[in-house]
Amino acid sequence: MRVVLLGTGGSAGVPMIGGADGTGDWGRCDPTEARNRRTRSSIVVESAGEERLLVDTSPDLRTQLLACGIPRIDAILFTHAHADHITGLDDVRILNRIAGRPLPALAIAPVLAELTARFPYAFRPWTPPGFFRPVLETRAIVPDGVLDVAGLHVRTFAQDHGYGASLGLRIGAFGYSTDVVRLDDAAFAALAGVAVWVVDCFGLTPHPTHAHLDLVLAWAARVGARRTVLTHMGTDIDWVRVGANLPPGVELGFDGMVLEVG
C-alpha cells in the first residue's frame, strides 16, 4: 500500500495570505525551505491493485494531483465537512471524465447532507455521455465501522474536532487522524498496532480544535507506531527548527511525501 500526502497544511495553508509585502505570511516558517510551503491537508491511498482512494477534496486538489502525478481516482472519502476539506469538489468532474463513470462519495450521513446542500449539482443523477459537472454517488458510512472501497479494507473511528467531529481511518498498518483535538480509548484501540500514523499537529500551543505538538507526542508514545508523521501544520511548525527536535520515530510530513506501508 502506498500513501501520498497531497497537502500537509492547515486551513489557510502555508504561507497564509498577507505578509508585509503581500507575498505571504510565513509566521515562524522559513520561506526558503521548500517543505514549509504547505497546501491544505488531503491524502491518496493506493491499494496493491493500484486502485486509489482520495481522502477529502481540498481547495488545492487540482494542483496537488498534478504535482504528485496522480492521474486517476476511484473513490472519495470525506473525513468531515469543513471548507478546507471539501471545496475542491468541483475538480472531481475531470476525475469523472478519466474514470468514465460517477465516483462513490463516502461519508457519515450529516457530512453527506452538508455536501449535497453545498454542492447539489454534483449529486444529481448522471446524464451520459459527458461530465460537464462532477457526478458523485453517495454511500453513507458510520463512525466505528468497517468498509471495503477502492481495493482497501477501511476501519473508521470517531474523533473529537473541538466544535464538531471528524473521522479517523485505519487501513491495514496505516492510520490517519487529521483534524482532531481529543482521542478516546476507542480511537486508540482502532490505532493499536499501526506501523505508520499520520496525525494532525497544527501548532506548538493548545488550540480548541486541533492537536498541538506536546499532545501529539504523548499520543505517539501511546500509539507506538514505527513512524508518526505530522500533518495539518500551521505557520508555527518550521521544518528545520521543529523537525530537528522531534524524538525518534516522529517526523514532519511535507506536500508530496510518499509513504510505503507494508
CSV table of C-alpha atoms in Angstrom, one decimal:
chain,number,residue,atom,x,y,z
A,1,MET,CA,0.0,0.0,0.0
A,2,ARG,CA,1.2,3.5,-0.9
A,3,VAL,CA,0.1,6.7,0.8
A,4,VAL,CA,0.7,10.1,-0.8
A,5,LEU,CA,0.4,13.2,1.3
A,6,LEU,CA,-1.2,15.7,-1.2
A,7,GLY,CA,-1.2,18.5,1.3
A,8,THR,CA,0.0,18.9,4.9
A,9,GLY,CA,-1.1,22.5,5.8
A,10,GLY,CA,-3.8,23.9,8.0
A,11,SER,CA,-7.0,25.5,6.7
A,12,ALA,CA,-5.2,28.7,5.5
A,13,GLY,CA,-2.1,26.9,4.1
A,14,VAL,CA,1.5,28.0,4.5
A,15,PRO,CA,2.1,30.8,3.7
A,16,MET,CA,-1.2,32.4,4.6
A,17,ILE,CA,-2.5,35.2,2.5
A,18,GLY,CA,-0.9,38.5,3.6
A,19,GLY,CA,2.6,39.4,4.8
A,20,ALA,CA,4.3,42.8,4.8
A,21,ASP,CA,4.9,42.7,1.1
A,22,GLY,CA,1.8,40.8,0.2
A,23,THR,CA,3.6,37.7,-0.8
A,24,GLY,CA,2.6,35.6,2.2
A,25,ASP,CA,2.6,35.4,5.9
A,26,TRP,CA,5.0,32.6,6.9
A,27,GLY,CA,4.8,33.1,10.6
A,28,ARG,CA,7.8,31.2,12.1
A,29,CYS,CA,8.4,29.2,9.0
A,30,ASP,CA,11.5,29.9,6.9
A,31,PRO,CA,10.2,30.8,3.4
A,32,THR,CA,13.5,29.5,1.8
A,33,GLU,CA,12.7,25.9,2.9
A,34,ALA,CA,10.5,24.3,0.2
A,35,ARG,CA,9.0,21.8,2.7
A,36,ASN,CA,7.5,24.7,4.6
A,37,ARG,CA,5.2,25.5,1.7
A,38,ARG,CA,2.0,23.6,2.5
A,39,THR,CA,-1.3,23.2,0.7
A,40,ARG,CA,-4.5,22.1,2.5
A,41,SER,CA,-4.5,18.6,4.0
A,42,SER,CA,-5.5,15.6,2.0
A,43,ILE,CA,-4.1,12.2,1.1
A,44,VAL,CA,-4.4,9.5,-1.5
A,45,VAL,CA,-4.2,5.8,-0.5
A,46,GLU,CA,-3.3,3.4,-3.3
A,47,SER,CA,-4.1,-0.3,-2.9
A,48,ALA,CA,-1.9,-3.2,-4.0
A,49,GLY,CA,-4.1,-3.4,-7.1
A,50,GLU,CA,-3.4,0.3,-7.9
A,51,GLU,CA,-6.9,1.5,-7.1
A,52,ARG,CA,-6.9,4.9,-5.4
A,53,LEU,CA,-8.9,6.3,-2.5
A,54,LEU,CA,-8.9,10.1,-2.2
A,55,VAL,CA,-9.4,11.3,1.3
A,56,ASP,CA,-11.1,14.8,1.2
A,57,THR,CA,-11.2,17.3,-1.7
A,58,SER,CA,-9.1,20.3,-0.6
A,59,PRO,CA,-9.4,23.6,-2.4
A,60,ASP,CA,-5.9,22.8,-3.7
A,61,LEU,CA,-6.9,19.5,-5.3
A,62,ARG,CA,-6.1,20.2,-8.9
A,63,THR,CA,-2.5,21.4,-8.2
A,64,GLN,CA,-2.0,18.6,-5.7
A,65,LEU,CA,-2.9,15.9,-8.1
A,66,LEU,CA,-0.8,17.4,-10.8
A,67,ALA,CA,2.2,17.9,-8.5
A,68,CYS,CA,2.1,14.4,-7.2
A,69,GLY,CA,1.5,12.8,-10.6
A,70,ILE,CA,-1.8,11.1,-9.7
A,71,PRO,CA,-3.9,10.7,-12.9
A,72,ARG,CA,-6.9,8.7,-11.6
A,73,ILE,CA,-9.1,8.4,-8.5
A,74,ASP,CA,-11.5,5.5,-7.9
A,75,ALA,CA,-13.5,6.7,-4.8
A,76,ILE,CA,-13.6,9.6,-2.4
A,77,LEU,CA,-14.0,9.5,1.4
A,78,PHE,CA,-14.7,12.7,3.4
A,79,THR,CA,-13.5,13.0,7.0
A,80,HIS,CA,-15.7,16.0,7.7
A,81,ALA,CA,-17.3,18.9,6.0
A,82,HIS,CA,-15.1,21.9,6.8
A,83,ALA,CA,-14.3,24.1,3.8
A,84,ASP,CA,-10.6,23.2,3.6
A,85,HIS,CA,-11.6,19.5,3.2
A,86,ILE,CA,-14.4,19.8,0.6
A,87,THR,CA,-14.2,22.9,-1.5
A,88,GLY,CA,-12.1,21.3,-4.3
A,89,LEU,CA,-15.0,19.1,-5.1
A,90,ASP,CA,-15.8,20.7,-8.5
A,91,ASP,CA,-12.4,19.4,-9.8
A,92,VAL,CA,-13.9,15.9,-9.4
A,93,ARG,CA,-15.6,16.4,-12.8
A,94,ILE,CA,-12.2,15.8,-14.5
A,95,LEU,CA,-11.7,12.7,-12.4
A,96,ASN,CA,-15.1,11.6,-13.6
A,97,ARG,CA,-14.1,12.0,-17.2
A,98,ILE,CA,-10.9,10.0,-16.7
A,99,ALA,CA,-12.8,7.2,-14.9
A,100,GLY,CA,-15.7,7.4,-17.3
A,101,ARG,CA,-18.3,7.0,-14.6
A,102,PRO,CA,-19.7,8.6,-11.4
A,103,LEU,CA,-17.5,8.2,-8.4
A,104,PRO,CA,-18.6,7.0,-5.0
A,105,ALA,CA,-18.5,9.6,-2.2
A,106,LEU,CA,-18.3,8.1,1.3
A,107,ALA,CA,-19.0,10.0,4.5
A,108,ILE,CA,-21.2,9.8,7.6
A,109,ALA,CA,-24.8,10.9,7.0
A,110,PRO,CA,-24.5,14.5,8.4
A,111,VAL,CA,-21.5,15.2,6.2
A,112,LEU,CA,-23.3,13.8,3.1
A,113,ALA,CA,-26.2,16.1,3.9
A,114,GLU,CA,-23.8,19.1,4.1
A,115,LEU,CA,-22.1,18.2,0.8
A,116,THR,CA,-25.4,17.8,-1.0
A,117,ALA,CA,-26.6,21.1,0.3
A,118,ARG,CA,-23.5,23.0,-0.7
A,119,PHE,CA,-22.8,21.2,-4.0
A,120,PRO,CA,-26.3,20.0,-5.1
A,121,TYR,CA,-25.3,19.9,-8.8
A,122,ALA,CA,-22.6,17.2,-8.0
A,123,PHE,CA,-25.2,14.8,-6.6
A,124,ARG,CA,-27.8,14.8,-9.3
A,125,PRO,CA,-28.1,11.7,-11.4
A,126,TRP,CA,-25.7,11.4,-14.3
A,127,THR,CA,-26.9,12.2,-17.8
A,128,PRO,CA,-24.5,10.5,-20.1
A,129,PRO,CA,-22.3,10.7,-22.0
A,130,GLY,CA,-20.3,13.7,-20.7
A,131,PHE,CA,-19.1,15.1,-17.4
A,132,PHE,CA,-19.6,18.9,-17.6
A,133,ARG,CA,-20.1,18.7,-13.8
A,134,PRO,CA,-18.9,16.4,-11.0
A,135,VAL,CA,-21.1,13.3,-10.6
A,136,LEU,CA,-20.9,11.6,-7.2
A,137,GLU,CA,-22.9,8.7,-5.8
A,138,THR,CA,-23.4,8.9,-2.0
A,139,ARG,CA,-22.5,6.0,0.2
A,140,ALA,CA,-23.3,6.6,3.9
A,141,ILE,CA,-20.8,5.1,6.4
A,142,VAL,CA,-20.7,5.1,10.2
A,143,PRO,CA,-18.1,6.0,12.7
A,144,ASP,CA,-16.5,2.9,14.3
A,145,GLY,CA,-17.4,0.8,11.3
A,146,VAL,CA,-15.6,-1.2,8.6
A,147,LEU,CA,-16.0,-1.0,4.8
A,148,ASP,CA,-14.3,-2.0,1.6
A,149,VAL,CA,-13.6,0.6,-1.1
A,150,ALA,CA,-11.1,1.0,-3.9
A,151,GLY,CA,-9.5,-2.3,-3.1
A,152,LEU,CA,-8.9,-1.3,0.5
A,153,HIS,CA,-10.4,-2.5,3.8
A,154,VAL,CA,-11.0,0.6,5.9
A,155,ARG,CA,-11.9,0.9,9.6
A,156,THR,CA,-13.4,4.2,10.7
A,157,PHE,CA,-13.3,5.7,14.2
A,158,ALA,CA,-14.8,8.9,15.7
A,159,GLN,CA,-12.5,11.8,16.6
A,160,ASP,CA,-13.3,15.0,18.6
A,161,HIS,CA,-12.6,18.0,16.5
A,162,GLY,CA,-13.5,20.5,19.2
A,163,TYR,CA,-16.7,22.1,17.9
A,164,GLY,CA,-17.5,19.1,15.8
A,165,ALA,CA,-16.4,15.7,14.9
A,166,SER,CA,-14.2,14.0,12.2
A,167,LEU,CA,-13.5,10.5,11.1
A,168,GLY,CA,-10.2,8.8,11.7
A,169,LEU,CA,-9.1,5.9,9.4
A,170,ARG,CA,-7.3,2.6,9.9
A,171,ILE,CA,-6.3,0.9,6.6
A,172,GLY,CA,-4.1,-2.1,7.3
A,173,ALA,CA,-1.0,-0.9,9.1
A,174,PHE,CA,-1.7,2.8,8.3
A,175,GLY,CA,-3.6,5.2,10.5
A,176,TYR,CA,-4.9,8.7,9.5
A,177,SER,CA,-6.1,11.3,12.1
A,178,THR,CA,-6.5,14.7,10.6
A,179,ASP,CA,-8.4,17.5,12.3
A,180,VAL,CA,-8.5,16.2,15.9
A,181,VAL,CA,-8.0,17.6,19.3
A,182,ARG,CA,-9.1,14.7,21.5
A,183,LEU,CA,-8.9,10.9,21.0
A,184,ASP,CA,-10.9,8.5,23.2
A,185,ASP,CA,-10.0,4.9,24.2
A,186,ALA,CA,-11.9,3.5,21.2
A,187,ALA,CA,-9.8,5.6,18.8
A,188,PHE,CA,-6.6,4.3,20.4
A,189,ALA,CA,-7.9,0.8,20.2
A,190,ALA,CA,-8.5,1.3,16.5
A,191,LEU,CA,-5.0,2.6,16.0
A,192,ALA,CA,-3.3,-0.2,18.0
A,193,GLY,CA,-0.5,-1.9,16.0
A,194,VAL,CA,-0.3,0.6,13.2
A,195,ALA,CA,3.2,1.0,11.6
A,196,VAL,CA,2.6,4.4,10.2
A,197,TRP,CA,0.3,7.1,11.7
A,198,VAL,CA,-0.3,10.5,10.0
A,199,VAL,CA,-1.7,12.9,12.6
A,200,ASP,CA,-2.9,16.5,13.0
A,201,CYS,CA,-0.4,18.9,14.6
A,202,PHE,CA,-1.5,22.4,13.9
A,203,GLY,CA,0.9,24.3,16.2
A,204,LEU,CA,3.1,24.5,19.3
A,205,THR,CA,0.4,25.6,21.8
A,206,PRO,CA,-3.0,24.3,22.7
A,207,HIS,CA,-5.8,25.0,20.2
A,208,PRO,CA,-9.6,24.5,20.6
A,209,THR,CA,-10.0,22.3,17.6
A,210,HIS,CA,-6.5,20.9,16.7
A,211,ALA,CA,-3.8,18.9,18.4
A,212,HIS,CA,-0.6,20.7,19.4
A,213,LEU,CA,2.9,19.3,19.5
A,214,ASP,CA,3.2,18.2,23.1
A,215,LEU,CA,-0.2,16.5,22.9
A,216,VAL,CA,0.7,14.7,19.7
A,217,LEU,CA,4.0,13.5,21.2
A,218,ALA,CA,2.1,12.0,24.1
A,219,TRP,CA,-0.3,10.3,21.7
A,220,ALA,CA,2.5,9.0,19.6
A,221,ALA,CA,4.1,7.4,22.6
A,222,ARG,CA,0.8,5.6,23.4
A,223,VAL,CA,0.1,4.5,19.8
A,224,GLY,CA,3.7,3.3,19.3
A,225,ALA,CA,3.8,3.5,15.5
A,226,ARG,CA,7.1,2.9,13.9
A,227,ARG,CA,6.6,6.2,12.1
A,228,THR,CA,4.4,9.1,13.3
A,229,VAL,CA,4.1,11.8,10.6
A,230,LEU,CA,2.7,15.2,11.4
A,231,THR,CA,0.2,16.9,9.1
A,232,HIS,CA,-2.3,19.8,9.1
A,233,MET,CA,0.6,22.1,10.2
A,234,GLY,CA,0.3,25.9,10.6
A,235,THR,CA,2.9,28.6,10.4
A,236,ASP,CA,4.4,27.8,13.8
A,237,ILE,CA,5.8,24.5,12.6
A,238,ASP,CA,9.1,25.2,10.8
A,239,TRP,CA,10.6,22.2,9.0
A,240,VAL,CA,14.1,22.6,10.3
A,241,ARG,CA,13.6,24.2,13.8
A,242,VAL,CA,10.8,21.9,14.9
A,243,GLY,CA,11.8,18.9,12.9
A,244,ALA,CA,15.3,18.8,14.4
A,245,ASN,CA,13.9,18.5,17.9
A,246,LEU,CA,11.5,15.6,17.4
A,247,PRO,CA,12.0,12.3,19.2
A,248,PRO,CA,12.9,9.2,17.1
A,249,GLY,CA,10.0,7.8,15.1
A,250,VAL,CA,8.3,11.2,14.9
A,251,GLU,CA,8.7,13.4,11.8
A,252,LEU,CA,7.1,16.3,9.9
A,253,GLY,CA,5.2,15.5,6.7
A,254,PHE,CA,5.5,17.6,3.6
A,255,ASP,CA,3.5,18.0,0.5
A,256,GLY,CA,4.1,15.2,-2.0
A,257,MET,CA,5.6,12.8,0.7
A,258,VAL,CA,5.1,9.2,-0.2
A,259,LEU,CA,4.8,6.5,2.5
A,260,GLU,CA,5.1,2.9,1.6
A,261,VAL,CA,3.2,0.8,4.2
A,262,GLY,CA,3.5,-2.9,4.3
